[in-house]
mmCIF file of C-alpha atoms in Angstrom:
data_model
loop_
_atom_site.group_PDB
_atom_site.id
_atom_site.type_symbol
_atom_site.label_atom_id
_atom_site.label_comp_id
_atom_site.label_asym_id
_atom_site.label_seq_id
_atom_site.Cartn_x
_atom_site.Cartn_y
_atom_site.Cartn_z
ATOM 1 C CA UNK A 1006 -35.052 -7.395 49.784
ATOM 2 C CA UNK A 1007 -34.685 -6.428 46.070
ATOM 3 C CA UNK A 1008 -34.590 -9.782 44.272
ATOM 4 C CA UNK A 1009 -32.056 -9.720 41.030
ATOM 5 C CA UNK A 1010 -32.591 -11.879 38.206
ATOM 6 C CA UNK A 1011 -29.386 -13.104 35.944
ATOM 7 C CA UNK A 1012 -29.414 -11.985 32.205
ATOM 8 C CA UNK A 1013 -28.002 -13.218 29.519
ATOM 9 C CA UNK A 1014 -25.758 -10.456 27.521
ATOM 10 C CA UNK A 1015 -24.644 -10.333 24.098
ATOM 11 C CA UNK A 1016 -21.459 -9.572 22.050
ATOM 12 C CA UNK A 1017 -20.928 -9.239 18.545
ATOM 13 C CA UNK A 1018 -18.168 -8.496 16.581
ATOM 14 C CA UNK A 1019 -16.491 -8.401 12.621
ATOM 15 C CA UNK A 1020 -13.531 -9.716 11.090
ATOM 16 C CA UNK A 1021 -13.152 -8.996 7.585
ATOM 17 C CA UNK A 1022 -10.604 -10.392 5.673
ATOM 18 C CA UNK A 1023 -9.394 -9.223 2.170
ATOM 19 C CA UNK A 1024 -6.402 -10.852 -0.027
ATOM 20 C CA UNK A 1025 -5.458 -11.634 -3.893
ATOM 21 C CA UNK A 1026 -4.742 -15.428 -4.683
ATOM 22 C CA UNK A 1027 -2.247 -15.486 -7.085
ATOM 23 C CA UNK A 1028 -1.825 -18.493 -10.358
ATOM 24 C CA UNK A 1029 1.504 -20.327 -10.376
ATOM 25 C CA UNK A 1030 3.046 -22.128 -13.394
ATOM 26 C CA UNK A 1031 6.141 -23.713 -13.181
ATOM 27 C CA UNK A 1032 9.094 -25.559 -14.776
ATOM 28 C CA UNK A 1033 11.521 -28.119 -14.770
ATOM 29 C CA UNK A 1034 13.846 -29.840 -17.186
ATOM 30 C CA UNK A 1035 15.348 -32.669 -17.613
ATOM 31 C CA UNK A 1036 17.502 -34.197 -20.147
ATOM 32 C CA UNK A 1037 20.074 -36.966 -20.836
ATOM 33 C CA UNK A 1038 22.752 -33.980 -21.125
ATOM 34 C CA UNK A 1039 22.605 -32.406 -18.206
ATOM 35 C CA UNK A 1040 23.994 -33.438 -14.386
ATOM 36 C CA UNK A 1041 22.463 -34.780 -13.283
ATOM 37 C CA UNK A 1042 20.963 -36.797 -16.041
ATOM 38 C CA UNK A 1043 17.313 -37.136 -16.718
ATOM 39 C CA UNK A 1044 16.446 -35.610 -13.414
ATOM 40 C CA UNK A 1045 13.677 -32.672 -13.252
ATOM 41 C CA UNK A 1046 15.308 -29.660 -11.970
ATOM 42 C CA UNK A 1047 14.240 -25.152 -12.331
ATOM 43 C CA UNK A 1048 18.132 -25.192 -12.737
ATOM 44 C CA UNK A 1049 20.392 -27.793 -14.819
ATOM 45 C CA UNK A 1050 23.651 -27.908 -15.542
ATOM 46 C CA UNK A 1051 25.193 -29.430 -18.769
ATOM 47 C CA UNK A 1052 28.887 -29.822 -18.166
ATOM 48 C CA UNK A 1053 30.402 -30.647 -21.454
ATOM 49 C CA UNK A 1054 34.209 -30.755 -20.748
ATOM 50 C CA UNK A 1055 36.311 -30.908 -23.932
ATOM 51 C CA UNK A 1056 35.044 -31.005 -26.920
ATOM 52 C CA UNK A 1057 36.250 -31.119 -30.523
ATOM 53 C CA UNK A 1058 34.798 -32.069 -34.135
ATOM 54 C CA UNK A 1059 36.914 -35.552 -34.134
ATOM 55 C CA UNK A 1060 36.495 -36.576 -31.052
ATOM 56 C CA UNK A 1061 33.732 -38.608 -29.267
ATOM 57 C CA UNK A 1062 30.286 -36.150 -28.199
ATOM 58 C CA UNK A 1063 29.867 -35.719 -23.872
ATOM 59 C CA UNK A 1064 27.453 -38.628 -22.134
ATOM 60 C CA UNK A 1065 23.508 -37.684 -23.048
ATOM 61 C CA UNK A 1066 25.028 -35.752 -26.623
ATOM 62 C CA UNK A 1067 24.712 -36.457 -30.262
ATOM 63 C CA UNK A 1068 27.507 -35.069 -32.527
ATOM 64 C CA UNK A 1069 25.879 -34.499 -36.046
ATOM 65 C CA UNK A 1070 27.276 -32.433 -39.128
ATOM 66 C CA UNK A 1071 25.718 -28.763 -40.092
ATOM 67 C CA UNK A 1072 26.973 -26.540 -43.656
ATOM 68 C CA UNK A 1073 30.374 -25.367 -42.727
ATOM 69 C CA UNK A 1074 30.749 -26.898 -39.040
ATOM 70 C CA UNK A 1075 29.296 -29.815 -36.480
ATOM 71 C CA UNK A 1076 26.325 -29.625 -33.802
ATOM 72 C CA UNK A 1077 26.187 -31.313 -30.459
ATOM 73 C CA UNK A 1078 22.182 -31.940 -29.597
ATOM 74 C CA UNK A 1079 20.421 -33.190 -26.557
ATOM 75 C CA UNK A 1080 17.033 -34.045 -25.943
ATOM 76 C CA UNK A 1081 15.148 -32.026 -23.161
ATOM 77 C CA UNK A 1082 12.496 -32.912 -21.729
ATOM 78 C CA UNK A 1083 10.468 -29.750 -20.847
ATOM 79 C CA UNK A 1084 7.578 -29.971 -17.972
ATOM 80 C CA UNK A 1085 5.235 -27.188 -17.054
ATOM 81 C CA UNK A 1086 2.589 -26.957 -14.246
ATOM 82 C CA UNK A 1087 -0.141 -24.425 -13.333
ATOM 83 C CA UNK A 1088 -1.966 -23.747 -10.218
ATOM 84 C CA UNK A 1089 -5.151 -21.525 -10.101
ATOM 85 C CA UNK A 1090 -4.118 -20.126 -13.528
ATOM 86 C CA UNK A 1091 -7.450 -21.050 -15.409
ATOM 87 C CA UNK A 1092 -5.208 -22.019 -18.621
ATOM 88 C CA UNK A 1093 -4.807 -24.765 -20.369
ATOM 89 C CA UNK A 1094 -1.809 -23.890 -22.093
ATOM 90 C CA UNK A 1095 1.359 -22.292 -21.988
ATOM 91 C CA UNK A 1096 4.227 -20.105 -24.334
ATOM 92 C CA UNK A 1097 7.554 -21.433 -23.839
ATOM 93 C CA UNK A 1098 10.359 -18.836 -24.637
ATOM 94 C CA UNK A 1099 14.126 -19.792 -24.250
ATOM 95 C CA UNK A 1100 16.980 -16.890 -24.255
ATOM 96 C CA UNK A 1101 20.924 -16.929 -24.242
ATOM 97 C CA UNK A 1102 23.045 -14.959 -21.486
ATOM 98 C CA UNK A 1103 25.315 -13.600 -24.112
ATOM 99 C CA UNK A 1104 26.192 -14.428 -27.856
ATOM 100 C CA UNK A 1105 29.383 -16.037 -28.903
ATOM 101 C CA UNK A 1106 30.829 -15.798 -32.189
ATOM 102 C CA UNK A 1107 30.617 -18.997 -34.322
ATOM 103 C CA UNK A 1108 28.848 -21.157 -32.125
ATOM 104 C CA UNK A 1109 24.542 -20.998 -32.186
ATOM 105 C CA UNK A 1110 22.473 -22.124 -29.791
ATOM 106 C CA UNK A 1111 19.187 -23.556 -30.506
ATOM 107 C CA UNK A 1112 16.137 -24.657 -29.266
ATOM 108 C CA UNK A 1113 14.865 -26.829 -31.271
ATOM 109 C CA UNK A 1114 14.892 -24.620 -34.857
ATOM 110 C CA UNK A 1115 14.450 -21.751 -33.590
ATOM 111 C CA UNK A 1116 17.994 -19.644 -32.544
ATOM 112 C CA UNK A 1117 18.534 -18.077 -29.473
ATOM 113 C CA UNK A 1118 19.672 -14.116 -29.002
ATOM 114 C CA UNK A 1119 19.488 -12.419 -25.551
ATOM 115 C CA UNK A 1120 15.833 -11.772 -25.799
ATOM 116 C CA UNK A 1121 12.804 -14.250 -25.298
ATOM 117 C CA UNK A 1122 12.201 -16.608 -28.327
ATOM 118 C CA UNK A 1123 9.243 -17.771 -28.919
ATOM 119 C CA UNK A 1124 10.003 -22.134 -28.733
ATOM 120 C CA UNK A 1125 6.398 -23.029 -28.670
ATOM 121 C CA UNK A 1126 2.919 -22.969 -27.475
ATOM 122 C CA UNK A 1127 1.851 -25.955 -25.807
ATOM 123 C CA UNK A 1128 -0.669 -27.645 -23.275
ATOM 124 C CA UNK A 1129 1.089 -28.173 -19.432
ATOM 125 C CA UNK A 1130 2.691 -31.220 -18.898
ATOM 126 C CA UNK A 1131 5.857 -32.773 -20.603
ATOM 127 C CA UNK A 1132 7.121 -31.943 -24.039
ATOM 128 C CA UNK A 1133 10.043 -33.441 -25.768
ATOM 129 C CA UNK A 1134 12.799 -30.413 -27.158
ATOM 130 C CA UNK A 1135 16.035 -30.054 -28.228
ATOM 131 C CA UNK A 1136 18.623 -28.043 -27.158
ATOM 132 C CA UNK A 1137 21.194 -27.572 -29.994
ATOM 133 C CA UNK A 1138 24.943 -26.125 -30.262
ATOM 134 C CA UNK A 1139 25.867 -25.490 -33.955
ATOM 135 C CA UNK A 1140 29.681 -24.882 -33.566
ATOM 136 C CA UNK A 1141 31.229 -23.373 -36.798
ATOM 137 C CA UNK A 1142 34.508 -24.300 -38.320
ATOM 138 C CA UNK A 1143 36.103 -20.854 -37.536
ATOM 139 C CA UNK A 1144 34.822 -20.907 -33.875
ATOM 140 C CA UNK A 1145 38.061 -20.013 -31.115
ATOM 141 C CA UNK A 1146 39.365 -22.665 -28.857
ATOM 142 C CA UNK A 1147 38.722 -21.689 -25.738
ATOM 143 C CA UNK A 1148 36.789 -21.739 -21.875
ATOM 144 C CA UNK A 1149 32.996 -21.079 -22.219
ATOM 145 C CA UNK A 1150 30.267 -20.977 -19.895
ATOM 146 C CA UNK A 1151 26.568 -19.998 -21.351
ATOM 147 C CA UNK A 1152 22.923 -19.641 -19.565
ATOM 148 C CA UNK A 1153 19.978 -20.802 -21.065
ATOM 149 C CA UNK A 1154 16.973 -19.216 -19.501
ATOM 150 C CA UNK A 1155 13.397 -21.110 -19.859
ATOM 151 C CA UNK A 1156 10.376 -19.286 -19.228
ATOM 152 C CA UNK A 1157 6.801 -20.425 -19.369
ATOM 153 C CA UNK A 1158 4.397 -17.822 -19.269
ATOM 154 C CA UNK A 1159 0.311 -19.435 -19.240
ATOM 155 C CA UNK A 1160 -1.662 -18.070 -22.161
ATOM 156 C CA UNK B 651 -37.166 46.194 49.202
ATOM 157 C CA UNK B 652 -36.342 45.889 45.545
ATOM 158 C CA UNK B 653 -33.263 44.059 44.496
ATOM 159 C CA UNK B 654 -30.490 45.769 41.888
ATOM 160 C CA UNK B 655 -31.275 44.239 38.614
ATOM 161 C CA UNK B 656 -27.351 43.725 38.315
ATOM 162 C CA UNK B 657 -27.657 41.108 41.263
ATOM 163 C CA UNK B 658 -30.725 39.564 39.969
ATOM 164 C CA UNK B 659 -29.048 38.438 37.174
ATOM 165 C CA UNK B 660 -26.083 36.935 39.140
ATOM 166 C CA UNK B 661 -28.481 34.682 40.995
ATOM 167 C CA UNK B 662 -29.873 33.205 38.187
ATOM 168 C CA UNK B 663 -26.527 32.085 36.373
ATOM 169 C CA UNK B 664 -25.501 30.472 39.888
ATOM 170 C CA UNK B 665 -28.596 28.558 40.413
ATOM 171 C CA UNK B 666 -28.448 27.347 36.565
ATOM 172 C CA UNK B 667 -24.557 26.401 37.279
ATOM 173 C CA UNK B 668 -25.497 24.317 40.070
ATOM 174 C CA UNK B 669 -28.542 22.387 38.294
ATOM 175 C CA UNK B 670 -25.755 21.619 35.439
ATOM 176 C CA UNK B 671 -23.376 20.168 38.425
ATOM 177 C CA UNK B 672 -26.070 17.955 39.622
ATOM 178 C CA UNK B 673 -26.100 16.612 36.231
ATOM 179 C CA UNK B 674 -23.091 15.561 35.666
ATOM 180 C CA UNK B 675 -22.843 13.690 38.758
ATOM 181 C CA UNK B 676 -25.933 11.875 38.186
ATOM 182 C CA UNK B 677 -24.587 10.491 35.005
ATOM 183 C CA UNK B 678 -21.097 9.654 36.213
ATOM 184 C CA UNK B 679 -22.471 7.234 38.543
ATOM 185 C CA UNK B 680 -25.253 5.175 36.625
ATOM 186 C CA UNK B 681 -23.697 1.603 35.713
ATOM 187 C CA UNK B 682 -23.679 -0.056 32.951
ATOM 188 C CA UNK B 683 -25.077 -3.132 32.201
ATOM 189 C CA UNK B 684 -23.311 -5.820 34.113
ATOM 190 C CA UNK B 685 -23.996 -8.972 32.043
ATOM 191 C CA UNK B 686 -23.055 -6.915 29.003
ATOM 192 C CA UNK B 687 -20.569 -8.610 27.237
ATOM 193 C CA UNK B 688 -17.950 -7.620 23.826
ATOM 194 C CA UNK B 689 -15.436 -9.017 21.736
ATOM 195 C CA UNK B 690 -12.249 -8.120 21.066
ATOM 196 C CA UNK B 691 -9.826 -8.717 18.825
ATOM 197 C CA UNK B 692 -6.060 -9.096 19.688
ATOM 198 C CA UNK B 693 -3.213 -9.402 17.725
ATOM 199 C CA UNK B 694 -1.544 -13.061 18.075
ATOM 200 C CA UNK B 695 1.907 -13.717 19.539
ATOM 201 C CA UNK B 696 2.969 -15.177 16.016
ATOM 202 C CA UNK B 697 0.819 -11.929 14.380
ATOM 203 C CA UNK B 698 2.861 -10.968 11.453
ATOM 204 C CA UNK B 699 1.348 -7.371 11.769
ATOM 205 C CA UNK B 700 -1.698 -7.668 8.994
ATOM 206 C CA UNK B 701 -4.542 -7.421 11.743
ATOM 207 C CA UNK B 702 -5.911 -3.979 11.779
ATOM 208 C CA UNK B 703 -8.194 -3.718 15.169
ATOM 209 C CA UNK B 704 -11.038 -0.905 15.478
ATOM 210 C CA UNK B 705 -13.308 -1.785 18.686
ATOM 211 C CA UNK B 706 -15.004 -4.871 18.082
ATOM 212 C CA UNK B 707 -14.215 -4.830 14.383
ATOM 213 C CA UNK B 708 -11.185 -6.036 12.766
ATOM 214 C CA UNK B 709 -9.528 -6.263 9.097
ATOM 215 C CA UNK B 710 -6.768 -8.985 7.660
ATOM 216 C CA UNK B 711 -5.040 -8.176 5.081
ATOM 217 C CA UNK B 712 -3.295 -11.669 3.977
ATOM 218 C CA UNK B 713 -1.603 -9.609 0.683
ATOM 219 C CA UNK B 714 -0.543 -11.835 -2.401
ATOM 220 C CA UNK B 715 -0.771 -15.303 -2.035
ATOM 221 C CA UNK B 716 0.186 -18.684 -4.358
ATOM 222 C CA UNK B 717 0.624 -21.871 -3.627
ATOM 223 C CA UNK B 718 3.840 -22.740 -1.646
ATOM 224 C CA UNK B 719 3.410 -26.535 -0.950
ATOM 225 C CA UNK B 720 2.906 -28.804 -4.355
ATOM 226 C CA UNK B 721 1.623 -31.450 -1.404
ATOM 227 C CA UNK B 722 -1.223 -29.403 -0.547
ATOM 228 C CA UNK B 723 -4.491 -29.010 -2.705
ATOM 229 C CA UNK B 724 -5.235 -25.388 -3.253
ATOM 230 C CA UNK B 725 -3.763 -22.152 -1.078
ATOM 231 C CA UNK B 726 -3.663 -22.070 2.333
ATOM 232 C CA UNK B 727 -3.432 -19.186 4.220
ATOM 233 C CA UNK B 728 -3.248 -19.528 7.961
ATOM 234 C CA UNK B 729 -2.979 -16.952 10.737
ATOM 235 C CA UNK B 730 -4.048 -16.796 14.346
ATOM 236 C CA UNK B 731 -6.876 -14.754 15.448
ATOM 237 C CA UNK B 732 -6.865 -13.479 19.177
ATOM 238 C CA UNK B 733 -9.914 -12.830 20.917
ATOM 239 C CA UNK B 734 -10.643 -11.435 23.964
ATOM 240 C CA UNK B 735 -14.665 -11.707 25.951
ATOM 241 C CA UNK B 736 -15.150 -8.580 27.715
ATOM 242 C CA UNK B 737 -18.026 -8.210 30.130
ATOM 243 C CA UNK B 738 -18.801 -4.346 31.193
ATOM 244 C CA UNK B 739 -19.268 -4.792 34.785
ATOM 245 C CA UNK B 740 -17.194 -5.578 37.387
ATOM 246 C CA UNK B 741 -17.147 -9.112 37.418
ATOM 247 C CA UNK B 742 -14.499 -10.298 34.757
ATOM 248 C CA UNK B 743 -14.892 -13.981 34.925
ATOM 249 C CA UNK B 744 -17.483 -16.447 33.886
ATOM 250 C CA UNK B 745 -17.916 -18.055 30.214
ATOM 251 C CA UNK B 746 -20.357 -17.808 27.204
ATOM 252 C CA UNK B 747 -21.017 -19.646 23.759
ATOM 253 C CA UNK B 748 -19.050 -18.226 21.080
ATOM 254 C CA UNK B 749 -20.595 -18.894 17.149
ATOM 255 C CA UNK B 750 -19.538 -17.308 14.050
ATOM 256 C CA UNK B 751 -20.580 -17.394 10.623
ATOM 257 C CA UNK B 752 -19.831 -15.847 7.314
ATOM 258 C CA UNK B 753 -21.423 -12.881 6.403
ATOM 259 C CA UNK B 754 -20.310 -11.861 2.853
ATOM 260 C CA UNK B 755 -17.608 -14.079 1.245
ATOM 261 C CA UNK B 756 -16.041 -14.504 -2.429
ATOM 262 C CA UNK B 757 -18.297 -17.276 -3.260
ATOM 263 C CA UNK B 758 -14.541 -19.073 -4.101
ATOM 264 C CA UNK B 759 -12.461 -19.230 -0.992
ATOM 265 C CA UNK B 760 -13.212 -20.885 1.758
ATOM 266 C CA UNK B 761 -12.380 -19.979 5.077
ATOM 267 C CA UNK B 762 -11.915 -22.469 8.344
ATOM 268 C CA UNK B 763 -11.913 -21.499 12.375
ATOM 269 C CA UNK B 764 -10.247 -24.203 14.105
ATOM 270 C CA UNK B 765 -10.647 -26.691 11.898
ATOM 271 C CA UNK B 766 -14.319 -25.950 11.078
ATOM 272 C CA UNK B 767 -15.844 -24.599 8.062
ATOM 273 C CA UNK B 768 -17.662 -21.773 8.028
ATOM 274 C CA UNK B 769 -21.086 -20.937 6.321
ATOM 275 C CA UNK B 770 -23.930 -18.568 6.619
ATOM 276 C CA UNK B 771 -25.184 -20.461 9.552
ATOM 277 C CA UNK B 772 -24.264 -19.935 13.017
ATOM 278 C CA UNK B 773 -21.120 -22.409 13.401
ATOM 279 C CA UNK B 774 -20.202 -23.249 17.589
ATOM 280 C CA UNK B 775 -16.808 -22.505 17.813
ATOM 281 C CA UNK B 776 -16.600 -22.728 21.668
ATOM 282 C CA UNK B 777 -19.485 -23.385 24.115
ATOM 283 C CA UNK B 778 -17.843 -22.241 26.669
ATOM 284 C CA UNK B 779 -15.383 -19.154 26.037
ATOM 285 C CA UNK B 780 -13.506 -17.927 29.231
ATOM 286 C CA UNK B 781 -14.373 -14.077 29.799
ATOM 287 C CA UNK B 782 -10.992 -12.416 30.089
ATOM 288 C CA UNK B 783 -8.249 -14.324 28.806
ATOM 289 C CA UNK B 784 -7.215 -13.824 25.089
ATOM 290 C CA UNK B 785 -7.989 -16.856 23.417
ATOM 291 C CA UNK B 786 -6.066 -17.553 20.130
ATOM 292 C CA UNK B 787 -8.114 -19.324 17.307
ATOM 293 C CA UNK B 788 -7.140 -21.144 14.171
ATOM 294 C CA UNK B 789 -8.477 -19.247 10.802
ATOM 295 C CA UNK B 790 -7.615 -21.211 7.923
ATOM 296 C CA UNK B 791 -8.240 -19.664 4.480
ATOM 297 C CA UNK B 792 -8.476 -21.996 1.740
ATOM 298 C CA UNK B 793 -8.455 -21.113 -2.577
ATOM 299 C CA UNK B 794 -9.466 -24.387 -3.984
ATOM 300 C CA UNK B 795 -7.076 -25.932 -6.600
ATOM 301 C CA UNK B 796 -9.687 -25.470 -9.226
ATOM 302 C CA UNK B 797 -10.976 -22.345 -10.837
ATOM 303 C CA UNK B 798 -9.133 -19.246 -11.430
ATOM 304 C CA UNK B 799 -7.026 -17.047 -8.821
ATOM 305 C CA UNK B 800 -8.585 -13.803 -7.701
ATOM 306 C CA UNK B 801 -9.573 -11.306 -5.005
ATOM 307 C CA UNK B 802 -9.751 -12.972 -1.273
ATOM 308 C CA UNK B 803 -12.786 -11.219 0.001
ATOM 309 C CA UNK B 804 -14.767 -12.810 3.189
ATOM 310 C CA UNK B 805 -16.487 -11.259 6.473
ATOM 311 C CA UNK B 806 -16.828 -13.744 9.560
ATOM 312 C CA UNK B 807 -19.599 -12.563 11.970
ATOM 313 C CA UNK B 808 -18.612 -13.751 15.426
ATOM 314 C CA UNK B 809 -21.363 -13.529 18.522
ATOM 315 C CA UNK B 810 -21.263 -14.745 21.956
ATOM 316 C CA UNK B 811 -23.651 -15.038 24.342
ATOM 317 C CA UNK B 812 -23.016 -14.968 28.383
ATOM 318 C CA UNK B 813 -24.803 -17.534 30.431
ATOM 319 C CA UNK B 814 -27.419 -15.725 33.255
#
């Protein structure tokens, strides 16, 4: 008789695991002008229906008077996040889809084109702007329909 | 009587050919060690393809990642991790204890196996892995909230021992 004897065996084996974690900053707006109102959305609509020099500004708009026309402004309230970014702070840049004679858009002083404008640097979290139409005297009657693109970029 | 030396040489090359034979056979039939055991890895049902298996060695590539849920604290990456205990001889049953541990890592992220965290030290996973069956496990990979995004880099060490 050949007596056995039970052994413990051993296994080992290697998982390696490789990735890139990427930072996230975000944005929302929210203003008394858009629909709808005050409510923190990555895309807003402001839906202005008529609107004339004489008659009465859309809900969440301020008429004013500019050299040589009227404005409509509304204030926008601009929130930013950040995830894994390391920042503190962010550049906000606004830009218009395509310019129409006679009317500006503005972000707060600064005028839009169709490339990035600088609006401001400024820590994450909320920030008060305004978003401003400076309609000239000469400007057409007519159907228009404009983007506004936001972009936060952290610094 | 004296031999050709043609047909001396022709004897020598058979009796060499034969040794060679004799071999061969012996090493065909000496078994391996039965309680020998090895780990597998298998792709999960859900695998999205990013497990790369070699043998007992495996790579995950979990690509790009950001944060998808504001809820959560951090990234989270989760995939399932198959594994399969293979014992060399021909029994195919029994069970053995089944630790892992980390054995380089980021220093960052930090990376979970069913719910546990792991470390440099040995971590229990199961004390009593089934041999044979692929058993799908829970790796969670975690980027805390704070600090700065960057390379994903870890290497889990997993061991099991068979009971005698």
């Amino acid at each position: 008789v050949v007596p056995s004897v039970a052994t413990a065996g051993t296994g080992v084996a290697t998982l390696t695991i490789h990735g890139n974690s990427l930072g996230v900053v975000t944005i929302t707006l929210a203003s008394p002008g858009f629909v709808p109102a005050n409510t923190p959305r990555s895309a807003s609509t402001a839906a202005l229906g008529t609107i004339s020099k004489n008659a009465t500004a859309p809900a969440g708009w301020i008429k004013g008077t500019i050299t040589g026309g009227w404005k409509l402004t509304t204030p926008v309230t601009v929130t930013t996040t950040e995830t894994l970014t390391g920042t503190t702070q962010a550049a906000l840049t606004a830009k218009l889809d395509a310019v129409q004679a006679n009317i500006t858009y503005k972000v707060d002083t600064v005028p839009l084109t169709t490339s990035d404008q600088l609006i401001a640097v400024e820590p994450y979290g909320s920030h008060l702007h305004d978003v401003i139409l400076e309609i000239g005297n000469n400007a057409s009657s007519g159907l228009f329909t404009h983007v506004i693109t936001f972009t936060v970029t952290a610094q | 009587m004296r031999m050709k030396p043609t047909s001396l040489v022709m004897i020598a090359a058979i009796m060499t050919f034969t040794a060679n034979a004799q071999t061969a056979r012996r090493r065909a039939v000496v078994p391996s060690d039965p309680n020998e055991v090895s780990i597998e890895f298998v792709e999960a049902p859900s695998g999205d393809g990013s497990l790369t298996m070699a043998r007992n060695n495996a790579w995950l590539d979990v690509g790009n990642v950001f944060k998808r849920d504001p809820r959560e604290r951090g990234i989270h990456v989760r995939r399932l991790i198959g594994i399969r205990l293979v014992r060399r001889g021909a029994t195919s049953w029994g069970t053995g204890r089944l630790v892992t541990r980390l054995q380089t890592w980021d220093g960052r992220t930090s990376v979970r196996l069913d719910g546990r965290e792991l470390t440099t030290a040995p971590t229990l996973i199961d004390a009593r892995a089934a041999i044979g069956p692929v058993i799908v496990h829970r790796l969670e990979i975690v980027v805390p909230e704070s600090g700065r995004a960057g390379p994903i880099d870890a290497s889990i060490v997993w061991e099991v021992t068979t009971d005698p």
